[in-house]
XYZ file of N, CA and C in Angstrom:
846
model
N -15.017 -7.071 -18.744
C -14.736 -6.008 -17.760
C -13.246 -5.570 -17.983
N -13.104 -4.426 -18.022
C -11.895 -3.578 -18.226
C -10.707 -4.041 -17.148
N -9.539 -4.629 -17.551
C -8.349 -4.866 -16.602
C -7.700 -3.657 -16.079
N -7.363 -3.458 -14.987
C -6.878 -2.634 -14.548
C -5.324 -2.301 -14.998
N -4.749 -1.382 -15.374
C -3.266 -1.319 -15.909
C -2.545 -1.822 -15.057
N -1.236 -2.246 -15.444
C -0.433 -3.017 -14.846
C 1.207 -2.175 -14.897
N 2.106 -2.809 -13.900
C 3.469 -2.364 -14.202
C 4.148 -3.552 -13.736
N 5.620 -3.311 -13.712
C 6.343 -4.690 -13.565
C 7.388 -4.034 -12.100
N 7.612 -4.893 -11.433
C 8.271 -4.558 -10.005
C 9.345 -5.793 -9.919
N 10.646 -5.620 -9.824
C 11.324 -6.558 -9.900
C 10.978 -7.796 -10.629
N 10.596 -7.625 -11.958
C 10.430 -8.752 -12.829
C 9.166 -9.308 -12.658
N 8.264 -9.089 -11.499
C 7.034 -9.324 -11.361
C 6.058 -8.276 -11.948
N 4.877 -9.073 -12.573
C 3.445 -7.944 -13.091
C 2.647 -7.865 -11.853
N 2.238 -6.637 -11.542
C 1.630 -6.200 -10.564
C 0.478 -5.308 -11.230
N -0.925 -4.951 -10.609
C -1.516 -4.251 -10.639
C -1.236 -2.654 -10.302
N -1.416 -1.798 -11.097
C -1.114 -0.378 -10.496
C -1.523 0.128 -9.496
N -3.031 -0.395 -9.136
C -3.833 -0.138 -7.924
C -3.364 -1.390 -7.097
N -2.748 -0.827 -5.784
C -2.864 -2.120 -4.843
C -3.845 -1.803 -3.691
N -4.396 -2.804 -3.334
C -5.229 -2.885 -2.153
C -4.896 -2.835 -0.903
N -5.431 -1.575 -0.480
C -5.022 -1.024 0.934
C -5.838 -1.928 2.060
N -5.121 -2.200 3.401
C -5.941 -2.503 4.322
C -6.299 -2.097 5.544
N -5.706 -0.806 5.580
C -5.776 -0.143 6.828
C -7.513 -0.011 7.222
N -8.399 0.241 6.351
C -9.581 0.247 6.420
C -10.250 -1.151 6.482
N -9.543 -2.013 6.395
C -10.035 -3.537 6.764
C -9.370 -3.925 7.967
N -8.317 -3.554 8.602
C -7.568 -4.177 9.554
C -7.706 -3.217 11.032
N -8.340 -2.069 10.559
C -8.773 -1.233 11.895
C -7.884 0.117 12.430
N -7.236 0.577 11.344
C -6.246 1.473 11.482
C -6.750 2.772 10.456
N -7.686 3.340 11.081
C -8.395 4.253 10.231
C -7.639 5.917 10.221
N -6.615 6.040 11.414
C -5.780 7.285 11.349
C -6.853 8.419 11.900
N -8.036 8.335 12.356
C -9.055 8.900 12.526
C -9.130 9.059 14.188
N -9.849 7.919 14.596
C -10.059 8.134 16.130
C -10.330 6.536 16.588
N -10.207 6.323 18.104
C -10.453 4.966 18.485
C -11.774 4.259 18.104
N -12.912 5.150 17.979
C -14.109 4.658 17.531
C -14.171 4.317 16.268
N -13.474 4.917 15.469
C -13.427 4.519 13.997
C -12.856 3.312 13.785
N -11.610 2.976 14.728
C -10.844 1.740 14.596
C -11.700 0.497 15.071
N -12.387 0.720 16.266
C -13.120 -0.123 16.478
C -14.388 -0.446 15.526
N -14.915 0.520 15.023
C -15.834 0.282 13.919
C -15.419 -0.655 12.879
N -14.160 -0.229 12.514
C -13.817 -0.997 11.300
C -13.519 -2.516 11.715
N -12.913 -2.707 13.293
C -12.576 -4.354 13.540
C -13.991 -4.849 13.908
N -15.013 -4.221 13.783
C -16.411 -4.765 14.324
C -17.017 -5.435 13.100
N -16.950 -4.596 12.021
C -17.394 -4.858 10.863
C -16.348 -6.039 10.066
N -15.324 -6.090 10.168
C -14.192 -6.926 9.645
C -13.599 -7.899 10.765
N -14.410 -8.881 11.298
C -14.367 -9.498 12.465
C -14.068 -10.991 12.056
N -14.024 -11.357 10.810
C -13.814 -12.707 10.248
C -13.528 -12.871 8.862
N -12.887 -13.998 8.425
C -12.521 -14.095 7.020
C -13.845 -13.688 6.044
N -14.757 -14.368 6.531
C -16.034 -13.821 5.629
C -16.342 -12.514 5.251
N -15.912 -11.670 6.190
C -16.147 -10.305 6.081
C -15.690 -9.520 5.027
N -14.231 -10.169 4.964
C -13.295 -9.540 3.767
C -13.591 -9.656 2.525
N -14.221 -11.088 2.193
C -14.240 -11.543 0.764
C -15.053 -10.537 -0.061
N -16.205 -9.976 -0.054
C -16.741 -9.148 -1.002
C -15.956 -8.049 -1.329
N -14.992 -7.418 -0.363
C -14.203 -6.349 -1.073
C -12.964 -6.778 -1.826
N -12.549 -7.822 -1.332
C -11.397 -8.655 -2.141
C -11.755 -9.207 -3.414
N -13.173 -9.419 -3.544
C -13.832 -9.989 -4.938
C -14.005 -8.709 -5.788
N -14.277 -7.537 -5.355
C -14.657 -6.420 -6.044
C -13.268 -6.113 -6.548
N -12.205 -6.050 -5.807
C -10.776 -5.410 -6.635
C -10.685 -6.545 -7.606
N -10.569 -7.770 -7.414
C -10.069 -8.800 -8.244
C -10.821 -8.941 -9.360
N -12.075 -8.491 -9.585
C -12.858 -8.622 -10.603
C -12.522 -7.644 -11.637
N -11.703 -6.508 -11.429
C -11.328 -5.409 -12.121
C -9.616 -5.818 -12.356
N -8.948 -6.734 -11.907
C -7.768 -7.136 -12.155
C -6.526 -6.501 -11.189
N -7.383 -5.764 -10.105
C -6.481 -5.345 -8.839
C -6.151 -6.739 -8.248
N -5.004 -7.047 -8.409
C -4.599 -8.592 -7.962
C -3.637 -8.321 -6.971
N -3.032 -7.222 -6.294
C -2.070 -6.981 -5.333
C -2.409 -6.152 -4.229
N -2.121 -6.916 -2.924
C -2.484 -6.375 -1.754
C -1.306 -6.106 -0.936
N -1.474 -4.967 0.031
C -0.207 -4.600 0.617
C -0.746 -4.621 2.266
N -0.166 -5.303 3.407
C -0.640 -5.220 4.497
C 0.568 -6.069 5.404
N 0.571 -5.455 6.577
C 1.143 -6.570 7.449
C 0.423 -7.800 7.850
N 0.799 -8.730 6.843
C -0.165 -10.208 7.314
C -0.371 -10.845 8.201
N 0.912 -10.756 8.989
C 1.154 -11.374 10.288
C -0.086 -11.085 11.319
N -0.486 -9.632 11.193
C -1.644 -9.022 11.869
C -3.095 -9.611 11.969
N -2.925 -10.451 10.847
C -4.645 -10.795 10.645
C -4.491 -12.204 10.046
N -4.780 -13.351 10.662
C -5.067 -14.611 10.111
C -6.171 -14.636 9.345
N -7.384 -13.835 9.772
C -8.602 -14.012 9.126
C -8.288 -13.179 7.667
N -7.420 -12.338 7.495
C -7.294 -11.680 6.285
C -6.738 -12.730 4.941
N -5.527 -13.451 5.861
C -5.043 -14.470 4.931
C -5.907 -15.460 4.556
N -7.010 -16.027 5.340
C -7.716 -17.113 5.236
C -8.895 -16.391 3.887
N -9.292 -15.227 4.022
C -9.824 -14.415 3.028
C -9.385 -14.506 1.661
N -8.020 -14.195 1.631
C -7.145 -14.279 0.469
C -7.190 -15.353 -0.493
N -7.313 -16.642 0.621
C -6.982 -17.787 -0.111
C -8.531 -18.080 -0.638
N -9.272 -17.946 0.026
C -10.765 -18.453 -0.031
C -11.093 -17.567 -1.408
N -10.903 -16.266 -1.421
C -11.024 -15.648 -2.883
C -10.407 -15.833 -4.181
N -9.021 -16.280 -3.772
C -8.172 -16.828 -5.055
C -9.028 -17.917 -5.321
N -9.361 -18.899 -4.487
C -9.724 -20.213 -5.133
C -11.398 -19.800 -5.830
N -12.093 -19.245 -5.205
C -13.614 -18.849 -5.613
C -13.314 -18.201 -7.143
N -12.201 -17.021 -7.238
C -12.108 -16.201 -8.529
C -11.329 -16.997 -9.594
N -10.359 -17.996 -9.141
C -9.710 -18.628 -10.032
C -8.483 -17.868 -10.462
N -7.860 -16.717 -9.398
C -6.861 -16.050 -9.893
C -6.192 -15.566 -8.357
N -4.553 -15.705 -8.742
C -3.864 -15.594 -7.735
C -3.965 -14.033 -7.188
N -3.475 -13.708 -5.820
C -3.425 -12.475 -5.276
C -1.973 -12.063 -4.832
N -1.199 -11.222 -5.188
C 0.337 -11.027 -4.977
C 0.276 -10.437 -3.546
N 1.032 -10.776 -2.536
C 1.032 -10.242 -1.440
C 2.409 -9.431 -1.318
N 2.334 -8.057 -0.637
C 3.213 -7.189 -0.585
C 3.267 -6.929 0.836
N 4.290 -7.796 1.670
C 4.182 -7.805 3.339
C 5.012 -6.727 3.865
N 4.421 -6.049 4.852
C 5.163 -5.018 5.648
C 5.674 -5.447 6.921
N 6.391 -6.306 7.241
C 6.400 -6.796 8.581
C 7.487 -6.016 9.516
N 7.374 -5.838 10.670
C 8.060 -4.773 11.750
C 9.127 -5.633 12.207
N 10.443 -5.654 11.830
C 11.731 -6.194 12.212
C 12.154 -5.946 13.697
N 12.651 -6.879 14.514
C 13.738 -6.266 15.298
C 15.043 -5.773 14.448
N 15.314 -4.586 14.737
C 16.432 -4.218 13.797
C 17.598 -4.059 14.853
N 17.384 -4.295 16.210
C 18.773 -4.165 17.037
C 19.900 -4.936 16.454
N 21.208 -4.354 16.815
C 22.307 -5.260 16.488
C 23.024 -5.923 17.161
N 22.343 -7.150 17.354
C 22.918 -8.243 18.440
C 22.168 -9.710 17.574
N 22.931 -10.814 18.066
C 22.503 -12.045 17.435
C 20.962 -12.364 17.599
N 20.599 -12.221 18.854
C 19.205 -12.520 18.943
C 18.100 -11.853 18.301
N 18.310 -10.339 18.213
C 17.623 -9.679 17.440
C 17.610 -10.140 15.759
N 18.598 -10.486 15.493
C 18.759 -11.036 14.007
C 17.845 -12.561 13.968
N 18.178 -13.139 14.625
C 17.317 -14.426 14.724
C 15.938 -14.194 14.502
N 15.341 -13.196 15.484
C 14.062 -12.808 15.858
C 13.432 -12.273 14.117
N 14.550 -11.388 13.519
C 14.115 -10.699 12.305
C 14.009 -11.858 11.168
N 15.188 -12.645 11.288
C 14.953 -13.655 10.197
C 13.622 -14.521 10.344
N 13.254 -14.890 11.537
C 12.063 -15.642 11.826
C 10.782 -15.289 11.405
N 10.772 -13.736 11.348
C 9.576 -13.396 10.745
C 9.606 -13.057 9.262
N 10.831 -12.864 8.726
C 10.980 -13.072 7.300
C 10.641 -14.435 6.699
N 11.084 -15.417 7.497
C 10.611 -16.819 7.346
C 8.966 -16.926 7.074
N 8.365 -16.282 8.056
C 6.971 -16.407 8.297
C 6.220 -16.077 7.167
N 6.861 -14.706 6.709
C 6.280 -13.739 5.556
C 6.355 -14.800 4.523
N 7.589 -15.400 4.009
C 7.730 -16.478 3.104
C 6.434 -17.442 3.195
N 6.431 -18.329 4.270
C 5.508 -19.105 4.228
C 4.177 -18.849 3.990
N 3.677 -17.489 4.174
C 2.475 -17.053 4.030
C 2.094 -16.771 2.602
N 3.258 -16.831 1.825
C 3.047 -16.697 0.568
C 3.430 -15.285 -0.247
N 3.944 -14.346 0.816
C 4.343 -13.186 0.294
C 5.323 -13.285 -0.835
N 5.264 -12.657 -1.604
C 6.264 -12.533 -3.175
C 7.074 -11.292 -2.844
N 6.500 -10.171 -2.130
C 7.428 -8.851 -1.763
C 7.580 -8.829 -0.208
N 8.611 -8.343 0.279
C 9.001 -8.218 1.798
C 9.432 -6.932 1.737
N 8.654 -5.945 2.357
C 9.109 -4.517 2.428
C 9.010 -4.388 3.990
N 10.690 -3.923 4.438
C 10.427 -3.372 6.003
C 9.525 -2.390 6.548
N 8.779 -2.597 7.341
C 8.012 -1.617 7.651
C 8.612 -0.272 8.194
N 7.942 0.644 7.830
C 9.004 2.091 8.053
C 9.277 2.284 9.701
N 8.781 1.871 10.385
C 9.031 2.162 11.737
C 10.122 1.359 12.136
N 10.927 0.099 11.657
C 12.069 -0.432 11.643
C 13.016 0.131 10.723
N 12.668 0.329 9.375
C 13.673 0.925 8.377
C 14.172 1.866 8.706
N 13.227 2.977 9.486
C 13.844 4.341 9.969
C 14.714 4.324 10.861
N 14.678 3.083 11.720
C 15.812 3.456 12.937
C 17.279 2.927 12.118
N 17.473 2.612 11.110
C 18.749 2.397 10.483
C 19.432 3.368 9.888
N 18.709 4.380 9.676
C 18.973 5.642 8.972
C 19.731 6.464 9.719
N 21.029 6.620 8.683
C 22.135 7.697 9.550
C 22.304 8.778 8.369
N 21.664 10.189 8.537
C 21.475 11.078 7.986
C 22.711 11.858 7.892
N 23.741 11.460 8.628
C 25.286 12.312 8.604
C 25.874 11.444 7.663
N 25.743 10.410 7.401
C 26.600 9.751 6.469
C 25.640 9.367 4.910
N 24.271 9.496 5.412
C 23.311 9.436 3.920
C 23.453 7.994 3.578
N 23.359 6.865 4.830
C 23.223 5.473 4.653
C 21.985 5.264 5.397
N 21.597 3.988 5.045
C 20.892 2.968 5.601
C 21.458 1.767 6.128
N 22.244 2.097 7.824
C 23.172 1.135 8.356
C 22.469 -0.253 8.109
N 23.177 -1.291 7.891
C 22.955 -2.938 7.819
C 21.501 -3.185 7.229
N 21.208 -2.375 6.313
C 20.103 -2.719 5.391
C 20.269 -3.823 4.720
N 21.585 -4.205 4.143
C 21.987 -5.356 3.119
C 21.630 -6.420 4.138
N 21.962 -6.666 5.314
C 21.577 -7.801 6.147
C 20.165 -8.103 6.013
N 18.869 -7.256 5.980
C 17.712 -7.541 5.717
C 17.012 -7.858 4.425
N 17.772 -7.249 3.579
C 17.496 -7.649 2.139
C 17.975 -9.035 1.765
N 19.159 -9.208 2.378
C 19.774 -10.631 1.987
C 18.721 -11.627 2.734
N 18.357 -11.554 3.958
C 17.545 -12.440 4.636
C 16.160 -12.622 3.747
N 15.577 -11.608 3.186
C 14.488 -11.393 2.481
C 14.678 -12.325 1.176
N 15.794 -12.109 0.226
C 16.138 -12.791 -0.825
C 16.167 -14.433 -0.533
N 16.973 -14.544 0.706
C 17.235 -16.042 0.802
C 16.066 -16.460 1.196
N 15.094 -16.152 1.710
C 13.809 -16.649 1.718
C 12.936 -16.603 0.436
N 13.467 -16.315 -0.687
C 12.692 -16.255 -1.819
C 11.818 -15.310 -1.940
N 11.907 -13.873 -1.509
C 10.985 -13.157 -1.804
C 11.821 -11.776 -2.202
N 10.932 -10.688 -2.791
C 11.769 -9.620 -3.309
C 11.676 -8.621 -2.247
N 12.736 -7.768 -2.026
C 13.009 -6.852 -0.978
C 12.594 -5.433 -1.215
N 12.162 -4.850 -0.363
C 11.669 -3.428 -0.909
C 11.738 -2.637 0.538
N 11.439 -1.285 0.547
C 11.535 -0.338 1.852
C 10.155 0.378 2.012
N 9.521 0.598 3.009
C 8.729 1.300 3.411
C 9.319 2.684 4.043
N 8.851 3.619 3.426
C 9.629 5.180 3.760
C 8.355 6.026 4.073
N 8.323 6.317 5.356
C 7.624 7.468 5.554
C 8.593 8.342 5.320
N 9.812 8.530 5.982
C 10.777 9.409 5.866
C 11.538 9.295 4.118
N 11.151 10.309 3.372
C 11.515 10.297 1.985
C 12.949 10.157 1.710
N 13.802 10.366 2.851
C 15.387 10.159 2.566
C 15.799 8.641 2.366
N 14.788 7.814 2.727
C 14.907 6.332 2.443
C 15.135 6.044 1.201
N 14.377 6.576 0.187
C 14.244 6.545 -1.150
C 15.393 6.988 -1.751
N 16.111 8.035 -1.280
C 17.054 8.798 -1.781
C 18.367 8.288 -1.410
N 18.567 7.810 -0.352
C 19.766 6.886 0.513
C 19.948 5.409 -0.430
N 18.600 4.995 -0.212
C 18.726 3.793 -1.232
C 19.226 3.875 -2.499
N 18.640 4.656 -2.983
C 19.127 4.843 -4.616
C 20.451 5.255 -4.982
N 20.955 6.124 -3.625
C 22.449 6.522 -3.946
C 23.484 5.494 -3.540
N 23.038 4.561 -2.636
C 23.991 3.502 -2.300
C 23.963 2.304 -2.834
N 22.694 2.045 -3.888
C 22.615 0.775 -4.651
C 22.305 -0.267 -3.834
N 21.394 0.080 -3.041
C 21.110 -1.206 -1.832
C 20.015 -2.210 -2.983
N 20.196 -3.336 -2.202
C 19.242 -4.601 -2.905
C 17.829 -4.250 -2.684
N 17.196 -3.221 -3.213
C 15.948 -2.916 -2.892
C 15.297 -2.771 -4.471
N 13.957 -3.285 -4.603
C 13.234 -3.357 -5.837
C 12.043 -2.265 -5.857
N 11.742 -1.749 -4.762
C 10.542 -0.725 -4.842
C 10.387 -0.103 -3.617
N 9.531 1.082 -3.291
C 9.417 1.531 -2.197
C 8.045 1.820 -1.951
N 7.668 2.058 -0.542
C 6.440 2.393 -0.162
C 6.576 3.958 0.318
N 5.898 4.808 -0.452
C 6.217 6.363 -0.305
C 4.875 6.983 0.156
N 4.496 7.922 1.337
C 3.418 8.645 1.577
C 3.221 9.561 0.587
N 2.187 9.672 -0.144
C 2.045 10.766 -1.003
C 0.431 11.148 -1.449
N 0.097 12.670 -1.100
C -1.233 12.634 -1.126
C -1.222 14.383 -1.611
N -2.373 14.880 -1.647
C -2.544 16.099 -2.438
C -2.758 16.999 -1.184
N -2.991 16.382 0.108
C -2.944 17.326 1.499
C -1.660 17.296 2.250
N -0.746 16.385 1.686
C 0.450 16.467 2.501
C 0.279 15.719 3.851
N -0.731 14.892 3.866
C -0.880 14.258 5.024
C -0.039 13.239 5.666
N 0.710 13.444 6.751
C 1.678 12.635 7.287
C 2.977 12.703 6.422
N 3.107 13.515 5.448
C 4.146 13.725 4.878
C 5.243 14.538 5.263
N 6.654 14.219 5.568
C 7.729 14.763 6.450
C 8.236 16.138 5.860
N 7.851 16.424 4.602
C 8.221 17.511 3.811
C 7.135 17.757 3.064
N 7.201 19.037 2.177
C 6.420 19.428 1.323
C 6.040 18.596 0.021
N 4.828 18.726 -0.364
C 4.189 17.457 -1.615
C 5.370 17.749 -2.677
N 5.604 19.267 -3.183
C 6.564 19.264 -4.328
C 7.846 18.119 -4.109
N 8.374 18.304 -3.006
C 9.743 17.714 -2.915
C 9.393 16.285 -2.824
N 8.304 15.401 -2.417
C 8.194 14.393 -2.440
C 7.808 13.939 -3.770
N 7.229 14.666 -4.600
C 6.703 14.354 -5.939
C 8.236 14.328 -6.856
N 9.074 15.005 -6.480
C 10.281 15.182 -7.191
C 11.119 13.669 -6.877
N 11.087 13.400 -5.516
C 11.801 12.004 -5.266
C 11.315 11.118 -6.002
N 9.781 10.784 -5.654
C 8.911 9.924 -6.702
C 9.462 10.024 -8.227
N 9.491 11.152 -8.794
C 9.822 11.130 -10.294
C 11.537 10.660 -10.399
N 12.130 10.900 -9.559
C 13.377 10.335 -9.732
C 14.123 9.331 -9.320
N 12.985 8.583 -8.492
C 13.472 7.524 -8.012
C 13.891 6.259 -8.858
N 14.793 5.563 -8.817
C 15.400 4.564 -9.568
C 14.546 3.240 -10.043
N 13.648 3.103 -8.874
C 12.926 1.918 -8.976
C 11.273 2.131 -8.688
N 10.305 1.396 -9.149
C 8.972 1.809 -8.951
C 8.395 2.176 -7.522
N 7.444 3.071 -7.415
C 7.314 3.644 -6.019
C 5.864 3.232 -6.007
N 5.544 2.635 -4.751
C 4.022 2.231 -4.174
C 3.741 3.359 -3.373
N 2.631 4.332 -3.830
C 2.307 5.407 -3.012
C 1.308 5.038 -2.164
N 0.946 5.477 -0.744
C -0.171 5.171 0.056
C -0.605 6.584 0.671
N -1.702 6.574 1.269
C -2.344 7.547 2.075
C -3.149 8.287 0.895
N -3.359 8.005 -0.297
C -3.718 8.602 -1.596
C -4.968 9.578 -1.291
N -5.950 9.071 -0.181
C -6.965 10.044 -0.012
C -6.870 10.477 1.654
N -5.459 10.611 2.257
C -5.300 11.241 3.268
C -6.029 10.550 4.517
N -6.198 9.364 4.582
C -7.062 8.665 5.188
C -8.428 9.263 5.338
N -9.000 9.393 4.443
C -10.534 10.167 4.278
C -10.446 11.749 4.521
N -9.377 11.989 4.711
C -9.090 13.620 4.718
C -9.798 14.561 3.292
N -9.508 13.689 2.565
C -10.151 14.428 1.111
C -11.051 13.438 0.406
N -11.741 13.775 -0.726
C -12.710 12.636 -1.256
C -11.940 12.024 -2.279
N -12.455 10.990 -2.614
C -11.780 9.946 -3.441
C -11.533 10.726 -4.888
N -12.272 11.398 -5.523
C -12.169 12.040 -6.603
C -10.953 12.830 -6.809
N -10.954 13.739 -5.723
C -9.797 14.767 -5.372
C -8.427 14.014 -5.236
N -8.326 13.017 -4.250
C -7.204 12.440 -3.842
C -6.693 11.460 -5.223
N -7.519 10.550 -5.417
C -7.101 10.139 -6.533
C -6.848 10.348 -7.975
N -7.459 11.414 -8.263
C -7.147 12.229 -9.617
C -5.701 13.050 -9.462
N -5.467 13.554 -8.292
C -4.362 14.144 -7.847
C -3.069 13.104 -8.246
N -3.085 11.820 -7.270
C -2.088 10.867 -7.434
C -1.601 10.236 -8.773
N -2.872 9.700 -9.504
C -2.645 9.280 -10.620
C -2.120 10.062 -11.745
N -2.290 11.555 -11.457
C -1.702 12.405 -12.438
C -0.159 12.948 -11.960
N -0.018 12.350 -11.038
C 1.402 13.067 -10.177
C 2.413 11.970 -10.127
N 1.887 10.805 -10.562
C 3.222 9.725 -10.593
C 3.621 9.536 -12.096
N 4.558 8.603 -12.274
C 5.016 7.861 -13.164
C 4.124 6.688 -13.779
N 4.223 6.478 -14.957
C 3.304 5.086 -15.460
C 3.858 3.920 -14.884
N 5.160 3.815 -14.265
C 5.421 2.781 -13.855
C 4.976 2.702 -12.168
N 4.792 3.431 -11.329
C 3.982 3.811 -10.224
C 3.104 3.300 -9.849
N 2.530 3.139 -8.566
C 1.270 2.693 -8.166
C 0.662 3.685 -6.945
N -0.520 3.277 -6.928
C -1.499 4.003 -5.817
C -1.976 2.836 -4.954
N -1.729 2.952 -3.839
C -2.585 2.157 -2.833
C -3.796 2.585 -2.205
N -5.000 1.754 -2.522
C -6.085 2.356 -2.423
C -7.136 1.426 -1.379
N -7.245 2.174 -0.089
C -8.231 1.379 0.595
C -9.711 1.575 0.433
N -10.444 0.444 0.963
C -11.629 0.877 0.822
C -12.609 0.123 2.046
N -13.775 0.658 2.414
C -14.266 0.068 3.586
C -15.664 -0.866 3.222
N -15.880 -0.847 1.903
C -16.928 -1.914 1.250
C -16.532 -2.108 0.142
N -17.472 -2.971 -0.639
C -17.145 -3.593 -1.990
C -17.616 -2.279 -2.881
N -18.480 -1.785 -2.594
C -19.328 -0.594 -3.390
C -18.111 0.638 -3.239
N -17.608 0.802 -2.443
C -16.655 1.871 -2.205
C -15.429 1.546 -3.078
N -14.806 0.208 -3.260
C -13.769 -0.290 -3.824
C -14.103 -0.033 -5.507
N -15.275 -0.391 -5.874
C -16.062 0.029 -7.360
C -15.885 1.415 -7.556
N -16.104 1.940 -6.820
C -16.307 3.513 -7.089
C -14.856 4.194 -7.033
N -13.927 3.533 -6.299
C -12.445 4.108 -6.404
C -11.490 3.670 -7.543
N -12.033 2.216 -8.308
C -11.589 1.780 -9.335
C -12.032 2.528 -10.509
N -13.183 2.968 -10.651
C -13.745 3.879 -11.730
C -13.320 5.092 -11.560
N -12.980 5.682 -10.312
C -12.346 7.177 -10.379
C -10.899 7.044 -10.940
N -10.337 6.015 -10.459
C -8.648 5.650 -10.872
C -8.705 5.432 -12.305
N -9.600 4.758 -12.875
C -9.611 4.463 -14.452
C -9.739 5.789 -15.165
N -10.513 6.523 -14.536
C -11.008 7.909 -15.322
C -9.856 8.687 -15.187
N -9.368 9.009 -14.164
C -7.851 9.732 -13.852
C -6.887 9.239 -15.017
N -6.819 7.973 -15.074
C -5.402 7.681 -15.957
C -5.887 7.667 -17.375
N -7.012 7.675 -17.579
C -7.648 7.914 -19.107
C -8.215 9.399 -19.622
N -7.971 9.928 -18.224
C -8.161 11.694 -18.562
C -9.760 11.943 -19.023
N -10.517 11.243 -18.090
C -11.805 11.568 -18.372
C -12.478 11.884 -16.896
N -13.772 11.933 -17.137
C -14.830 12.276 -15.914
C -15.199 10.894 -15.489
N -15.119 10.470 -14.209
C -15.724 9.242 -13.791
C -17.148 9.147 -13.983
N -17.692 7.658 -14.244
C -18.952 7.488 -14.137
C -19.529 7.144 -12.737
N -20.279 8.074 -12.224
C -20.379 7.780 -10.925
C -21.924 8.275 -10.723
N -22.531 7.617 -9.649
C -24.006 8.160 -9.118
C -23.591 9.538 -8.194
N -24.359 10.316 -8.329
C -24.412 11.750 -7.691
C -24.681 11.256 -6.018
N -24.219 11.922 -5.161
C -24.216 11.852 -3.827
C -25.585 12.264 -3.482
N -26.205 11.410 -2.356
C -27.685 11.991 -1.964
C -27.608 12.996 -1.017
N -29.019 13.643 -1.101
C -29.035 14.825 -0.195
C -30.333 14.983 0.292
N -30.394 15.371 1.623
C -31.787 15.435 2.233
C -32.814 16.339 1.297
N -32.408 17.294 0.641
C -32.953 18.226 -0.308
C -32.988 17.899 -1.467
N -33.907 17.161 -2.300
C -33.728 16.297 -3.484
C -33.635 17.290 -4.523
N -34.228 18.414 -4.418
C -33.911 19.424 -5.473
C -32.690 19.840 -5.801
N -31.825 19.807 -4.582
C -30.548 19.830 -4.592
C -29.408 18.901 -4.772
N -29.799 17.554 -5.084
C -29.087 16.677 -5.076
C -28.190 16.620 -6.332
N -28.692 17.069 -7.323
C -27.614 17.087 -8.545
C -26.512 17.964 -8.078
N -26.426 18.643 -7.195
C -25.277 19.519 -6.951
C -24.591 19.071 -5.649
N -24.943 17.951 -5.196
C -24.083 17.358 -4.200
C -24.517 16.813 -3.087
């Protein structure tokens, strides 16, 4: 079976496709009922395993999540590693208390150490806390060095989750100790704070590899459209985070992604239709 292409981040080899987890952990970006549907389906470690195995069979061995939110996912990862005989690289995105006082720093350091104990290789400040440090007037990310040092001291590789594209620009301009960025990027501009062309330019000029997220706009566009766009709009060293609701969906997304990278049409079954005479058209 063909191995998914790889890149290097901070000296570590990663699959260019990252396993997304919103559609495993209950964050649909659609509705409360959709969130609850996901949580009902993925209510145990056993439920996660077929999806993880599908990715791992193709060499997609890197997963992004706030792992502290789901002990069951962590158990599933460990069981899948043992079953498949292959490690899974963890990209953790914890939300730290970034208040500027001793107690908050102790809380942040404790969460970083927890991330390391879970086995995370990468620790990227979640956008909700990283963006609290942004000073647009000065073009800086205030006190970021405090947190990247905590991450280094814990034995992990630091990065930034950036819903605000300014984080990528300011980090590069100031030379912060950051090895990669998470950046929202999709063909619909979903959740993107500036137009698609500007974010594409920021990704193209980023000094470090970029992990793009929301590639299918949280289900608002089809996998073929969203993934074909993303893979053809980023650099060879960049990554696309792809979440799936089932093992079959993961297989389809992998084939669509490989086809986009190889500039061919994907080998997929046609969608079903109530009118079988029209099934060939969709």
